[in-house]
Each structure stands twice: as structure tokens, then as C-alpha cells.
Tab-separated table of C-alpha atoms in Angstrom:
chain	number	residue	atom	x	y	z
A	1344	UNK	CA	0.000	0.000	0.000
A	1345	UNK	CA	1.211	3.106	-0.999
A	1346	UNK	CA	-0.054	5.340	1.876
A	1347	UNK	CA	2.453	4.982	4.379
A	1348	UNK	CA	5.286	4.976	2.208
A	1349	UNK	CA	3.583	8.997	1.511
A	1350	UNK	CA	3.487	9.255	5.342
A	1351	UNK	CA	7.002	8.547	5.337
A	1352	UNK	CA	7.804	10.998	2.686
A	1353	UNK	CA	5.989	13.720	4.263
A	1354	UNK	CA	8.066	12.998	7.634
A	1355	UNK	CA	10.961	13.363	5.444
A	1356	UNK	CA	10.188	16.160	3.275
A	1357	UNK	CA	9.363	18.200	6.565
A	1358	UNK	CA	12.226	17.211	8.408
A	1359	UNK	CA	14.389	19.159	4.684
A	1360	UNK	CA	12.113	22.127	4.887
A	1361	UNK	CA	12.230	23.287	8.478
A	1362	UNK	CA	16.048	22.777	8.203
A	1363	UNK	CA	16.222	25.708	5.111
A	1364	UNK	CA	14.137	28.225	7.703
A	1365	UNK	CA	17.598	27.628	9.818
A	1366	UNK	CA	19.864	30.297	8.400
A	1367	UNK	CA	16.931	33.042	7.769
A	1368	UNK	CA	16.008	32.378	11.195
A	1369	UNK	CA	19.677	33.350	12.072
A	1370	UNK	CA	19.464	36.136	9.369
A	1371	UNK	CA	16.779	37.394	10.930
A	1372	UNK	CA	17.904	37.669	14.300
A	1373	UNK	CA	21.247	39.148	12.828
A	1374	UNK	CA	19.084	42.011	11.246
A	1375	UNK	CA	16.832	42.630	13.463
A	1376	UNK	CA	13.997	42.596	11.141
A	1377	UNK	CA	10.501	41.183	12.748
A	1378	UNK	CA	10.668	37.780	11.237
A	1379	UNK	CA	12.504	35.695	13.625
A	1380	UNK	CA	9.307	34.255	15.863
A	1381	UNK	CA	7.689	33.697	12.812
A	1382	UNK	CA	10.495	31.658	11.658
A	1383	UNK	CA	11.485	29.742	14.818
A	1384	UNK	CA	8.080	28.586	15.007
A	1385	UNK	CA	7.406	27.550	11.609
A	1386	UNK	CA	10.704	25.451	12.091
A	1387	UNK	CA	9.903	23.909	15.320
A	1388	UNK	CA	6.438	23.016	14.076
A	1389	UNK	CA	7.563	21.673	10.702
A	1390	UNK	CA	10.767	19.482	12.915
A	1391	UNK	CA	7.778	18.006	15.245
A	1392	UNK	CA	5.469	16.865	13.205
A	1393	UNK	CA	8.140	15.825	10.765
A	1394	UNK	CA	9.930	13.546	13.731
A	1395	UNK	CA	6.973	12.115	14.961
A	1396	UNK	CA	5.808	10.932	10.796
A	1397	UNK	CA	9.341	10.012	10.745
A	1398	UNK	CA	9.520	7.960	13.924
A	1399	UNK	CA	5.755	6.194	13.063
A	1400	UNK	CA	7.009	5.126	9.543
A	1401	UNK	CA	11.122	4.512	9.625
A	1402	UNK	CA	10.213	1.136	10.277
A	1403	UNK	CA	8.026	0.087	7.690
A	1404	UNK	CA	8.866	-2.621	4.942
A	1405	UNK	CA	8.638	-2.952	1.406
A	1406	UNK	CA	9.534	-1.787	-2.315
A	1407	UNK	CA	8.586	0.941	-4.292
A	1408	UNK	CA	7.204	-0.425	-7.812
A	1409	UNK	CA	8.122	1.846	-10.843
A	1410	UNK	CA	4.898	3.409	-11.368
A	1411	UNK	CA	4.744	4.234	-7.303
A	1412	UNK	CA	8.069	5.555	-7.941
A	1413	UNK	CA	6.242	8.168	-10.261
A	1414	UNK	CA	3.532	9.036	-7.690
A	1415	UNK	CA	5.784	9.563	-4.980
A	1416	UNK	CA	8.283	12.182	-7.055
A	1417	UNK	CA	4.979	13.727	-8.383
A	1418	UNK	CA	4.001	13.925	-4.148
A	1419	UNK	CA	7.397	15.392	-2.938
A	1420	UNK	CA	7.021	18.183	-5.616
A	1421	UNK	CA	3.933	18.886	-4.363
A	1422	UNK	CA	4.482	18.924	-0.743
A	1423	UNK	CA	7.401	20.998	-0.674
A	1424	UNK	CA	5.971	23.278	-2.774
A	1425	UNK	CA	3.280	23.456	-0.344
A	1426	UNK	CA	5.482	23.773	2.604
A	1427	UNK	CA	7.279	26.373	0.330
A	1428	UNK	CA	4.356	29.093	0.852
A	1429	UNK	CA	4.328	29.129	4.150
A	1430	UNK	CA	6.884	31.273	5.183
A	1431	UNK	CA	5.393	33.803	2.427
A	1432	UNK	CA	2.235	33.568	3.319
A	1433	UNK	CA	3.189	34.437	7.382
A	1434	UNK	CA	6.247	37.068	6.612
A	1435	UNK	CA	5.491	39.077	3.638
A	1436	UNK	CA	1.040	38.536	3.913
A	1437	UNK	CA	1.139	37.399	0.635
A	1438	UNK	CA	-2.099	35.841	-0.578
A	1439	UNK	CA	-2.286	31.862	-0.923
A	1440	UNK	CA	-2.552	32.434	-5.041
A	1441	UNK	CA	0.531	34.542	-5.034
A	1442	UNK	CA	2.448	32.470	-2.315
A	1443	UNK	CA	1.566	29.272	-4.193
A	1444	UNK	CA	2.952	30.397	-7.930
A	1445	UNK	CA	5.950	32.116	-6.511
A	1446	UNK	CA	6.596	28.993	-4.474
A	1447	UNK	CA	6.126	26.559	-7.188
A	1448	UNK	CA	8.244	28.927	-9.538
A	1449	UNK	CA	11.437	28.495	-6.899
A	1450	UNK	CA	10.977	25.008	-6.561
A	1451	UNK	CA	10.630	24.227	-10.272
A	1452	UNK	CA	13.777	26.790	-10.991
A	1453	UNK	CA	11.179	28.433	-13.472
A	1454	UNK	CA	12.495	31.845	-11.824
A	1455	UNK	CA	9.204	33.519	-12.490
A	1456	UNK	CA	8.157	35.703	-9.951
A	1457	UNK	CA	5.372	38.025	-8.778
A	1458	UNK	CA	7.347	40.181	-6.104
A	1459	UNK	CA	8.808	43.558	-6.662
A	1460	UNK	CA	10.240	45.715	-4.081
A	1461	UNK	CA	13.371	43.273	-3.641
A	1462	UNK	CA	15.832	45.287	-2.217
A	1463	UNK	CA	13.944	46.571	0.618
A	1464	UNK	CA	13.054	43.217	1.755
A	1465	UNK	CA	13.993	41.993	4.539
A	1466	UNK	CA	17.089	39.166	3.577
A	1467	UNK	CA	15.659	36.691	5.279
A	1468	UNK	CA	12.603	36.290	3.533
A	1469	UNK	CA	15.279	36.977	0.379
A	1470	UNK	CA	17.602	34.203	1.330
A	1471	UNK	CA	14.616	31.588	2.009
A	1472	UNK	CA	13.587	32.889	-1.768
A	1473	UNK	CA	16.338	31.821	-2.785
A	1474	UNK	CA	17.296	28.346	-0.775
A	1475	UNK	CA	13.878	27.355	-2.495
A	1476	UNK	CA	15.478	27.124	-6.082
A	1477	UNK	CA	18.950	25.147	-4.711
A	1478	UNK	CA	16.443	22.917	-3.040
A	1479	UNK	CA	14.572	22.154	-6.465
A	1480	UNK	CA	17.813	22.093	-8.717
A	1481	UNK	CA	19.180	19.287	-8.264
A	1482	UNK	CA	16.392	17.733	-6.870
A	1483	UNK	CA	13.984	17.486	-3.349
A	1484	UNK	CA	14.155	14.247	-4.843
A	1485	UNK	CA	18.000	12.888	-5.282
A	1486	UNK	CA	17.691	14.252	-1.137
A	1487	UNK	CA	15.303	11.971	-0.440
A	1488	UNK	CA	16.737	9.178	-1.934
A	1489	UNK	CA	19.741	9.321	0.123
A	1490	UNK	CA	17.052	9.309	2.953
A	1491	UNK	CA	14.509	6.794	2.319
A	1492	UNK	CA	16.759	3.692	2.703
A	1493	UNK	CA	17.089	4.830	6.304
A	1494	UNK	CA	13.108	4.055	6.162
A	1495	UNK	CA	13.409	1.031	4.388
A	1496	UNK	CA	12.020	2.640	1.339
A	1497	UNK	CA	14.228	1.111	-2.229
A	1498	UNK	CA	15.185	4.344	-4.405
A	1499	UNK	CA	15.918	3.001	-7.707
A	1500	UNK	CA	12.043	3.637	-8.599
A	1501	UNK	CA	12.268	7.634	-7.109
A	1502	UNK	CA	15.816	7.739	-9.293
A	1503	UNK	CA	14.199	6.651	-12.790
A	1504	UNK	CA	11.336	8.648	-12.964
A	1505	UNK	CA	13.164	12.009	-11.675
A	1506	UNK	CA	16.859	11.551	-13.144
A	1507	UNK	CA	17.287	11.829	-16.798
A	1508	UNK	CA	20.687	11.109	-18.264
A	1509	UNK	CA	23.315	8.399	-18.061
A	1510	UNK	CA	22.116	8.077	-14.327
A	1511	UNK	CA	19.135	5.554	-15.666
A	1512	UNK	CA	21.481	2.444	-16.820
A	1513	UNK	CA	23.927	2.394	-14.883
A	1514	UNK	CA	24.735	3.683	-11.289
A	1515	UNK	CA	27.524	6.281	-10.655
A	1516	UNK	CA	28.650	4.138	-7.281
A	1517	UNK	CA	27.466	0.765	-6.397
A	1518	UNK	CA	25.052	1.448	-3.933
A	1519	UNK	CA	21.944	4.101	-4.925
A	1520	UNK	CA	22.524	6.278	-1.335
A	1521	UNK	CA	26.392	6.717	-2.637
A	1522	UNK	CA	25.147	7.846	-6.115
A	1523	UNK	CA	22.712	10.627	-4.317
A	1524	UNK	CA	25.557	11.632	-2.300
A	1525	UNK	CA	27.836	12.001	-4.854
A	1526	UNK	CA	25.272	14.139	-6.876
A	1527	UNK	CA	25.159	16.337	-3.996
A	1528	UNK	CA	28.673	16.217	-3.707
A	1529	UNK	CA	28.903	18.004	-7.236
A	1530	UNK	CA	25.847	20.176	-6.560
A	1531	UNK	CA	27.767	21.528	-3.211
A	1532	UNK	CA	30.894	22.116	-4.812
A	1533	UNK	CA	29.819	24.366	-7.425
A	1534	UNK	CA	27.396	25.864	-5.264
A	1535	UNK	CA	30.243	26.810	-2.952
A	1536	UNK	CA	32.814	27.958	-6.321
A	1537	UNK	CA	30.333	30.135	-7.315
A	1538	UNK	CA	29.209	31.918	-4.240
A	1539	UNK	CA	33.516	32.390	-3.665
A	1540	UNK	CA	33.815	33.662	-7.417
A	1541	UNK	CA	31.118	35.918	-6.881
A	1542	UNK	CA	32.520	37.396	-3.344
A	1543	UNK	CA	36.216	37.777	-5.017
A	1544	UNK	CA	34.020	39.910	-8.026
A	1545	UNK	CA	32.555	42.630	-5.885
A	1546	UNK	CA	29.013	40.855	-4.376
A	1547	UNK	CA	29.017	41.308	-0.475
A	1548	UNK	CA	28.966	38.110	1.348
A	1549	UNK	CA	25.478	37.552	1.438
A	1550	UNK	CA	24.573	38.676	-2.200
A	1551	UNK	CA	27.198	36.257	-3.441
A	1552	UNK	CA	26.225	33.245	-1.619
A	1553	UNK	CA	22.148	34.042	-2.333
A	1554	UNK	CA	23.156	34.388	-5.841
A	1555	UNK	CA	24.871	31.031	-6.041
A	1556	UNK	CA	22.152	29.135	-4.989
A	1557	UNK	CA	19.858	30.508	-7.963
A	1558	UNK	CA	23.201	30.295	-10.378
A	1559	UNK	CA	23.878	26.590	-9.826
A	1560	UNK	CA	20.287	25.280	-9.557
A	1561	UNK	CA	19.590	27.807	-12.897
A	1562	UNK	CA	16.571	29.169	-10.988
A	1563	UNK	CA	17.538	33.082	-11.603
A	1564	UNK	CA	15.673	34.705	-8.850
A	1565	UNK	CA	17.778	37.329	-7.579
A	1566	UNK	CA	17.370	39.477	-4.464
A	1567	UNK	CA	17.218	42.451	-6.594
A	1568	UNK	CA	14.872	43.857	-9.243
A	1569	UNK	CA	17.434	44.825	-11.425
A	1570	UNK	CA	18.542	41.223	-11.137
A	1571	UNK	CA	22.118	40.884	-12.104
A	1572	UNK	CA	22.150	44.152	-13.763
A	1573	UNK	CA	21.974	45.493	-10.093
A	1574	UNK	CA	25.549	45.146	-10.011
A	1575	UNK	CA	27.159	46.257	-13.333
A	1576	UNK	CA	30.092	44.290	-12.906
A	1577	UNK	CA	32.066	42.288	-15.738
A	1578	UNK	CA	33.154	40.070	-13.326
A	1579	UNK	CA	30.457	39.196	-11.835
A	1580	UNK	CA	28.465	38.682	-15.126
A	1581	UNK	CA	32.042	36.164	-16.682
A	1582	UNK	CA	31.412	34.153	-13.505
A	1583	UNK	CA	28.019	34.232	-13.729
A	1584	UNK	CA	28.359	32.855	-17.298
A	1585	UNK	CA	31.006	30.143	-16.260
A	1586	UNK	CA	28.514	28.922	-13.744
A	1587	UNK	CA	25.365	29.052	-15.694
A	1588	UNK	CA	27.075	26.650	-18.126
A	1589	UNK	CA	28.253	24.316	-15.555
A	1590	UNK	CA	25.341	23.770	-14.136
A	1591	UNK	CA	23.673	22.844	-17.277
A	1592	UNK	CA	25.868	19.511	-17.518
A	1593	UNK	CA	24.870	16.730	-16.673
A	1594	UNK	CA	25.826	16.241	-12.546
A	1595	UNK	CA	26.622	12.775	-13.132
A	1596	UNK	CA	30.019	13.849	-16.152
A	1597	UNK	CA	30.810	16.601	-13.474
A	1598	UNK	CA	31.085	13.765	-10.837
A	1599	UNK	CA	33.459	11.366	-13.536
A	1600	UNK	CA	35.556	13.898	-14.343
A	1601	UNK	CA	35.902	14.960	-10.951
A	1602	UNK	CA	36.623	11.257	-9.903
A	1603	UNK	CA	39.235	10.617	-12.648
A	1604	UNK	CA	40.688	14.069	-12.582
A	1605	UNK	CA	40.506	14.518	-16.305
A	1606	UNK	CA	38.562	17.191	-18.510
A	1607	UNK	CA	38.948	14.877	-21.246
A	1608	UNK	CA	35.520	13.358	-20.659
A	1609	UNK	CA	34.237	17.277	-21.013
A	1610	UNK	CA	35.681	17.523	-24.393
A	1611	UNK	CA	34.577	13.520	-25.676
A	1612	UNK	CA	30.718	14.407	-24.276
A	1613	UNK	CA	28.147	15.173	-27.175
A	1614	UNK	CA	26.052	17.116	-25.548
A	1615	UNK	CA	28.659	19.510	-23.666
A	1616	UNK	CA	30.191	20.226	-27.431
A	1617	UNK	CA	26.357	20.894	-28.929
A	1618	UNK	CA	25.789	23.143	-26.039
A	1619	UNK	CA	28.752	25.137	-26.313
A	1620	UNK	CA	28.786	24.742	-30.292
A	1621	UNK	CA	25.023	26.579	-30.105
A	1622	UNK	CA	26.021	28.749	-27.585
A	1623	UNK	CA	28.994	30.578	-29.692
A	1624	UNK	CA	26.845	30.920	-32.881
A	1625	UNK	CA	23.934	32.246	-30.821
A	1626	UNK	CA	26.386	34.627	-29.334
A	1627	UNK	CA	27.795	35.641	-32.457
A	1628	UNK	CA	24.655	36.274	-34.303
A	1629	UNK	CA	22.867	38.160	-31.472
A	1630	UNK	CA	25.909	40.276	-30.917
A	1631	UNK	CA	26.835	41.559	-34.646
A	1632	UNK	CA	22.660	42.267	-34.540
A	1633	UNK	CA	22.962	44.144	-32.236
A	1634	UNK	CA	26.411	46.162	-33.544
A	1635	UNK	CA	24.267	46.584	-36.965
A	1636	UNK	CA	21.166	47.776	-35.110
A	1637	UNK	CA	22.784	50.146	-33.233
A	1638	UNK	CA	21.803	49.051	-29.932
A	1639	UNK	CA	25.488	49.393	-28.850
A	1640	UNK	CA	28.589	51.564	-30.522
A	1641	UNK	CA	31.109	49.200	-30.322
A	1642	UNK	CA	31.211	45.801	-30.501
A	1643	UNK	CA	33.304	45.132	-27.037
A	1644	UNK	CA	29.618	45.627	-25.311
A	1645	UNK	CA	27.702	44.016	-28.121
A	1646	UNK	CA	29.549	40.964	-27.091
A	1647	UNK	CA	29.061	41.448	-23.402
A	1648	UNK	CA	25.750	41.572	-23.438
A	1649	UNK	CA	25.288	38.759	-26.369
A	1650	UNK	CA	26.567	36.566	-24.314
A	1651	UNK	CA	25.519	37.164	-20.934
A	1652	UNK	CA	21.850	36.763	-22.034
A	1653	UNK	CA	22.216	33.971	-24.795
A	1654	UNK	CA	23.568	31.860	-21.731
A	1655	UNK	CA	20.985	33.025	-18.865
A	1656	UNK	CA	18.260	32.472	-21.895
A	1657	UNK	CA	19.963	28.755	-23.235
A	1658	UNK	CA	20.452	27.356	-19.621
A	1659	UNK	CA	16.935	28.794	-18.501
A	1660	UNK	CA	18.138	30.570	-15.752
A	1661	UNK	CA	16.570	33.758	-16.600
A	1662	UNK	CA	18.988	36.275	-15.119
A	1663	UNK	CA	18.899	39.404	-16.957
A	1664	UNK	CA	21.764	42.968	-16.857
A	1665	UNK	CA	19.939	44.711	-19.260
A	1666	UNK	CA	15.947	44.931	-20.972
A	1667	UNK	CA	16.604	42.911	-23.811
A	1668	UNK	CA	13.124	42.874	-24.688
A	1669	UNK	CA	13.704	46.203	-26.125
A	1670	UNK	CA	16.507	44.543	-28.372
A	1671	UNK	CA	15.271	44.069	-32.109
């Protein structure tokens, strides 16, 4: 029966969520800025009632079958983007409609949003914006696989209807909780090269470490309106780029080439040439356009701009340093 393998899930799933309320909780109590009960007991609520599912289901038996593999991934969406409103709903009195699609957008990495007024909200609220897309880039899901055999709950089922890629034939490590791991391994360590590339380039500390979680998981919320453009910063834009592309590769070559020290699997991948094949002609096209249009002088900027949005627009991250939708 599938029910209590959901129960389990939702013990789970809670258990993930209140721990992302830990460091705007701290945030907020750093700043000062009127969200911190709100937060603390949102997390202690979520941690309870996530224990106690936890504690009535970690011992339950049985095996996921493929198509309850599918139901479950479709239910762990849809729980923590549930669980994702909440602290929206409670800190910024948004209504359930606007919590709910600004919510689903961070945990889908669509990076639509329905906020404005970003840089005078409080960066808690900001930062919790933002843990919402790292949560959904690599997956809620490749998480909770590394957590249900602790319940007695088999992966493999969870893994082939979330993971595409190489991932499907044939496991990364032999056992499915080492392959997780190892994808979040990855995930981590370009998480944490960004957010250090982006502190060396001008972003405070904060900015640059909100900002990687959105680069990495190609989410592109930003915690201001001007997005990227906020900062006007070559630098930060190059890493941006760098980053944006990186994260588009399939985790799984990352972790190979990581494991055998060698960029030669990089160069031998299909896909990884295609991408950056498209990439340069898109790049070239869109920049002598907009050299010939007159949009820019010279074509130095052209470029700059070319490429900064032809890779936020091909990786779907949806960062933007200028309105491009007054290009031609």
C-alpha cells in the first residue's frame, strides 16, 4: 500500500524544509527585522510533526514499484511546494494564489516571480527565496533518496522517474545512497565555487552566496529587481556565465571527471560540445545584430551583453543585466 510509504515521505520532506528556515532564522535575528518568531516557530512546528511521521514510519517494509516511484516524485514536488508558501504567506502577507505560484516557480527553478520591491526586503525572507530554487535544482528528490533507505524505502524507482541522463542504466557508485551523495557532492561544490567567485568579483557576502544558490540550480531569482544588472560588474556577469554553463551539464560527467581528474571526458561528451557549439553561434549572431542595429557603438559591449543573455536564456536561468526585450 502506498499510503504509508507517503506518510514517510511527508516525515521526510518536513524534516528538509524546516532545516532551510535555519539560516533566515539566524538572518533574521542578525538584522533585526521582525521575522525571527515567525520563523522559529514555523521550524519547530515543521521538525515536530516531521519527527513524529518520521519515527511512526522509519520502520516500515517494502519496495517501491516503478509506477509508485512516479507518484511519490509527483508527491514530494507537491508537498514541498506546499510547505514552500508558508513562510510567504506568514512574513510578507502574501495571498495563498501569489504564495503558491511564486513557491512553485522556486521550486521548479522556473524563476518567475510576482514580487517587486526586492531590495527593501527583509534578507531573510530573500535568502529563504532563494534556498527554495537550490532545493529544487538538483532535486527534493535525489535528497530523499539518500534518505529513504534509512526508512526502508528502495530508491531506484524515485531515481528513474526524476533523473534523466546516463544516471538511468547504470549507477555512478554501487550502492543508490552513494550515487545521491555524490550528486550532492557536485551540486555543493559548485554551489560553494560560485558563491567564492562571486565574493572575489565585488558581491558582499550575502549577495554572493544568495546568488549562487539561484546560479547553480539555474533558478535566476535574484534578491534584486534589477537582477544581475543590479551590479554592473564584468566580473560578476564572466562568472556568472562560467557557472550558468556548468550547471547545465549533466551532474553525473561533473562527478566522472571529478573522480578521474581529467577534462577529457568534457571535451569527448556530445552534448557539452552541442551546447557550447550553439552557444557561440547564438552569441555571435545576437551580438553583430545588435552592432548593426545600433543598440550598442562598439562591438566590445555588443559581445558582453550577447553573451551574458544567450547563456541566462539557453540554460533557462533567466537572469537578466539589461531589458533585452527592447533589443530588435
Amino acid at each position: 500500500m502506498l499510503l504509508p510509504f507517503l506518510g514517510a515521505a511527508t516525515g521526510s520532506l518536513l524534516l528538509i524544509h524546516s532545516g532551510t528556515l535555519l539560516i533566515p532564522a539566524w538572518t533574521s535575528f542578525m538584522d533585526h527585522d521582525g521575522q525571527l518568531t515567525t520563523l522559529v516557530i514555523l521550524l519547530l512546528a515543521e521538525a515536530g510533526i516531521g519527527l513524529a511521521l518520521w519515527a511512526t514510519f522509519r520502520g516500515l517494509e517494502g519496495r517501491l514499484r516503478t509506477r509508485d516511484g512516479f507518484v511519490l516524485v509527483s508527491f514530494t514536488w507537491a508537498v514541498v511546494s506546499a510547505l514552500g508558501t508558508l513562510p510567504l504567506i506568514l512574513c510578507l502577507d502574501m495571498s495563498v494564489t501569489n504564495a503558491v505560484f511564486e513557491s512553485v516557480s522556486g521550486v521548479t527553478t522556473t524563476g518567475a516571480t510576482v514580487l517587486t520591491g526586492l531590495d527593501e526586503m527583509p534578507r531573510s525572507i530573500l535568502f529563504y527565496r532563494q534556498e527554495l530554487q537550490w532545493l529544487g535544482g538538483v532535486g527534493v528528490v535525489v535528497l530523499a533518496i539518500a534518505l529513504f533507505p534509512m526508512l526502508r524505502i528502495g530508491g531506484m524507482q524515485l531515481l528513474k522517474a526524476e533523473t534523466p541522463g546516463p544516471v538511468k542504466s547504470e549507477k555512478l557508485r554501487p550502492r543508490l545512497r552513494e550515487t545521491a551523495r555524490s550528486l550532492w557532492l557536485v551540486y555543493i561544490l559548485l554551489t560553494t565555487g560560485c558563491a567564492l567567485f562571486y565574493w572575489i568579483s565585488g558581491m558582499s557576502f550575502f549577495d554572493a552566496v544568495a546568488h549562487s544558490l539561484s546560479t547553480v540550480s539555474t533558478g535566476g531569482f535574484s534578491t534584486h529587481d534589477a537582477s544581475l544588472g543590479f551590479f554592473d560588474s564584468q566580473a560578476v556577469e564572466l562568472t556568472a556565465i562560467v557557472f550558468m554553463i556548468l550547471a547545465s551539464i549533466n551532474f553525473s560527467l561533473h562527478y566522472i571527471t571529478l573522480h578521474q581528474f581529467s577534462l577529457s571526458h568534457y571535451f569527448s561528451n556530445e552534448e557539452v560540445r552541442a551546447l557550447i557549439g550553439v552557444i557561440a553561434v547564438v552569441i555571435g549572431i545576437v551580438s553583430l545584430m545588435l552592432f548593426q542595429q545600433g543598440v550598442t557603438t562598439t562591438i566590445g559591449p555588443a559581445l558582453r551583453h550577447a553573451a551574458f543573455q544567450v547563456v541566462s536564456v539557453i540554460t533557462s536561468t533567466g537572469f537578466a543585466t539589461r531589458d533585452f526585450t527592447a533589443w530588435p
